[in-house]
Short mmCIF file of C-alpha atoms in Angstrom, two decimals:
data_model
loop_
_atom_site.label_atom_id
_atom_site.label_comp_id
_atom_site.label_asym_id
_atom_site.label_seq_id
_atom_site.Cartn_x
_atom_site.Cartn_y
_atom_site.Cartn_z
CA UNK A 903 -54.82 9.97 3.05
CA UNK A 904 -53.23 13.24 1.38
CA UNK A 905 -49.61 13.57 2.93
CA UNK A 906 -48.25 16.73 1.27
CA UNK A 907 -45.07 17.29 -0.02
CA UNK A 908 -42.76 15.21 2.51
CA UNK A 909 -39.43 16.41 1.21
CA UNK A 910 -41.05 19.90 1.26
CA UNK A 911 -41.70 19.11 5.06
CA UNK A 912 -38.72 17.41 5.84
CA UNK A 913 -36.42 21.02 4.11
CA UNK A 914 -38.46 22.79 6.87
CA UNK A 915 -37.06 20.80 9.71
CA UNK A 916 -33.47 20.15 8.55
CA UNK A 917 -31.21 22.75 6.62
CA UNK A 918 -31.68 22.04 2.58
CA UNK A 919 -28.36 22.04 1.13
CA UNK A 920 -27.63 22.81 -2.50
CA UNK A 921 -26.33 20.41 -5.32
CA UNK A 922 -25.80 20.42 -8.87
CA UNK A 923 -27.15 18.04 -11.43
CA UNK A 924 -26.66 17.50 -14.90
CA UNK A 925 -28.55 15.06 -17.62
CA UNK A 926 -27.34 12.19 -20.28
CA UNK A 927 -27.87 13.58 -23.63
CA UNK A 928 -26.37 10.91 -25.92
CA UNK A 929 -22.84 10.01 -26.97
CA UNK A 930 -20.53 12.71 -29.23
CA UNK A 931 -17.19 11.67 -30.82
CA UNK A 932 -14.32 13.36 -29.10
CA UNK A 933 -11.09 14.30 -31.10
CA UNK A 934 -9.72 10.70 -31.18
CA UNK A 935 -12.81 9.48 -32.63
CA UNK A 936 -13.86 7.86 -29.87
CA UNK A 937 -17.43 7.64 -28.86
CA UNK A 938 -17.95 9.42 -25.42
CA UNK A 939 -21.18 10.09 -22.95
CA UNK A 940 -22.31 14.03 -23.75
CA UNK A 941 -24.33 15.76 -20.71
CA UNK A 942 -26.27 18.89 -20.03
CA UNK A 943 -24.77 22.28 -18.30
CA UNK A 944 -24.72 21.78 -14.45
CA UNK A 945 -28.00 22.96 -12.81
CA UNK A 946 -28.86 23.92 -9.37
CA UNK A 947 -31.25 22.26 -7.03
CA UNK A 948 -32.07 22.74 -3.30
CA UNK A 949 -32.95 19.08 -1.33
CA UNK A 950 -31.03 16.91 0.85
CA UNK A 951 -27.98 14.53 0.90
CA UNK A 952 -27.12 12.16 2.91
CA UNK A 953 -24.36 9.42 2.91
CA UNK A 954 -25.70 5.66 2.77
CA UNK A 955 -24.96 3.84 5.62
CA UNK A 956 -22.36 1.21 5.28
CA UNK A 957 -24.64 -1.51 7.05
CA UNK A 958 -26.80 -0.69 3.99
CA UNK A 959 -24.19 -1.33 1.04
CA UNK A 960 -24.79 -4.87 0.75
CA UNK A 961 -28.62 -5.08 0.92
CA UNK A 962 -28.34 -2.22 -1.71
CA UNK A 963 -26.00 -4.46 -3.76
CA UNK A 964 -23.44 -1.21 -3.65
CA UNK A 965 -19.80 -1.20 -4.23
CA UNK A 966 -17.97 -1.02 -1.06
CA UNK A 967 -14.82 0.84 -3.20
CA UNK A 968 -17.67 3.36 -4.04
CA UNK A 969 -18.88 6.05 -1.76
CA UNK A 970 -22.69 6.18 -1.84
CA UNK A 971 -25.23 9.20 -1.25
CA UNK A 972 -29.25 9.67 -0.66
CA UNK A 973 -30.35 12.86 -2.80
CA UNK A 974 -33.60 14.02 -2.38
CA UNK A 975 -34.84 16.67 -4.82
CA UNK A 976 -37.91 17.97 -7.09
CA UNK A 977 -35.78 16.86 -9.93
CA UNK A 978 -36.30 13.95 -12.41
CA UNK A 979 -33.14 12.38 -13.26
CA UNK A 980 -32.45 8.75 -15.02
CA UNK A 981 -30.25 6.00 -13.48
CA UNK A 982 -28.22 3.26 -14.92
CA UNK A 983 -31.03 1.13 -15.60
CA UNK A 984 -33.19 3.36 -17.61
CA UNK A 985 -30.05 4.35 -20.26
CA UNK A 986 -26.72 3.87 -21.12
CA UNK A 987 -25.49 6.31 -19.17
CA UNK A 988 -26.48 7.50 -15.44
CA UNK A 989 -27.39 11.00 -15.14
CA UNK A 990 -25.07 12.77 -12.85
CA UNK A 991 -24.99 14.77 -9.05
CA UNK A 992 -22.24 17.12 -8.28
CA UNK A 993 -21.75 17.70 -4.17
CA UNK A 994 -19.06 18.91 -2.19
CA UNK A 995 -16.91 18.68 -5.97
CA UNK A 996 -17.47 15.02 -6.19
CA UNK A 997 -19.17 13.89 -8.93
CA UNK A 998 -21.83 10.93 -8.47
CA UNK A 999 -23.90 8.60 -10.94
CA UNK A 1000 -27.53 7.80 -10.64
CA UNK A 1001 -27.84 4.21 -9.73
CA UNK A 1002 -31.18 4.13 -8.63
CA UNK A 1003 -34.32 6.06 -8.15
CA UNK A 1004 -37.36 5.91 -5.69
CA UNK A 1005 -39.82 7.64 -7.84
CA UNK A 1006 -42.29 9.67 -5.59
CA UNK A 1007 -42.47 12.57 -8.05
CA UNK A 1008 -45.55 12.17 -9.56
CA UNK A 1009 -47.24 11.04 -6.02
CA UNK A 1010 -45.55 13.49 -3.97
CA UNK A 1011 -42.92 16.41 -6.33
CA UNK A 1012 -40.07 14.56 -5.29
CA UNK A 1013 -37.44 11.43 -6.14
CA UNK A 1014 -34.97 9.89 -3.87
CA UNK A 1015 -32.14 8.72 -5.47
CA UNK A 1016 -29.05 6.41 -4.52
CA UNK A 1017 -25.84 7.95 -6.15
CA UNK A 1018 -22.33 6.46 -6.25
CA UNK A 1019 -18.83 8.37 -6.75
CA UNK A 1020 -17.49 8.36 -10.15
CA UNK A 1021 -13.95 8.97 -9.40
CA UNK A 1022 -12.88 9.80 -12.79
CA UNK A 1023 -14.73 13.10 -12.77
CA UNK A 1024 -13.20 14.20 -9.14
CA UNK A 1025 -12.51 17.48 -9.01
CA UNK A 1026 -8.19 17.82 -8.31
CA UNK A 1027 -6.21 20.46 -7.31
CA UNK A 1028 -6.37 23.50 -9.68
CA UNK A 1029 -3.24 23.54 -11.97
CA UNK A 1030 -2.50 27.10 -11.06
CA UNK A 1031 -1.52 25.60 -7.69
CA UNK A 1032 0.32 21.91 -8.89
CA UNK A 1033 3.89 21.78 -8.71
CA UNK A 1034 5.36 21.90 -12.05
CA UNK A 1035 7.20 18.41 -12.48
CA UNK A 1036 10.78 18.57 -13.10
CA UNK A 1037 12.07 16.82 -16.34
CA UNK A 1038 15.45 15.25 -16.13
CA UNK A 1039 16.73 14.02 -19.55
CA UNK A 1040 17.79 10.04 -19.32
CA UNK A 1041 21.62 9.98 -18.47
CA UNK A 1042 23.72 8.97 -20.98
CA UNK A 1043 24.17 4.80 -20.15
CA UNK A 1044 27.38 3.71 -19.14
CA UNK A 1045 29.52 1.81 -21.26
CA UNK A 1046 29.33 -2.10 -21.14
CA UNK A 1047 32.65 -3.46 -19.97
CA UNK A 1048 34.16 -5.59 -22.64
CA UNK A 1049 34.53 -8.83 -21.46
CA UNK A 1050 37.87 -10.63 -21.74
CA UNK A 1051 39.53 -13.75 -20.87
CA UNK A 1052 40.08 -12.87 -16.98
CA UNK A 1053 36.77 -12.05 -15.72
CA UNK A 1054 36.64 -12.03 -11.85
CA UNK A 1055 33.60 -11.97 -10.03
#
């Protein structure tokens, strides 16, 4: 039974969304001598993105403290169970790590990824509009009074 490309059929019924992804390339050493993950440049993909329902978090063994999404696309990403660091998806200014993959790429031309938000990569307010912190020097400490014979409490 040939079903054709189910993602392509779904995208003809539902509005597709654009998201970005990047691939884990290995480790590199930063300026402080610490080994950190290295990623490819962000690449654009059209597919579908939907939130994971809260009722599914426990069944999928997801962390309730993290936002999770399902991503469908004709791309090949690796999850955390395949390599040291997962490939990443960026959607609506948030970066998500690929946790697991349902592999339909060879059969049907697409994948479904479960991704959880990596809050370390969350885009923040641009520095050009952030308020400049005011720096107030520490005031001179008050002198400690000498303790004499007549101290009243």
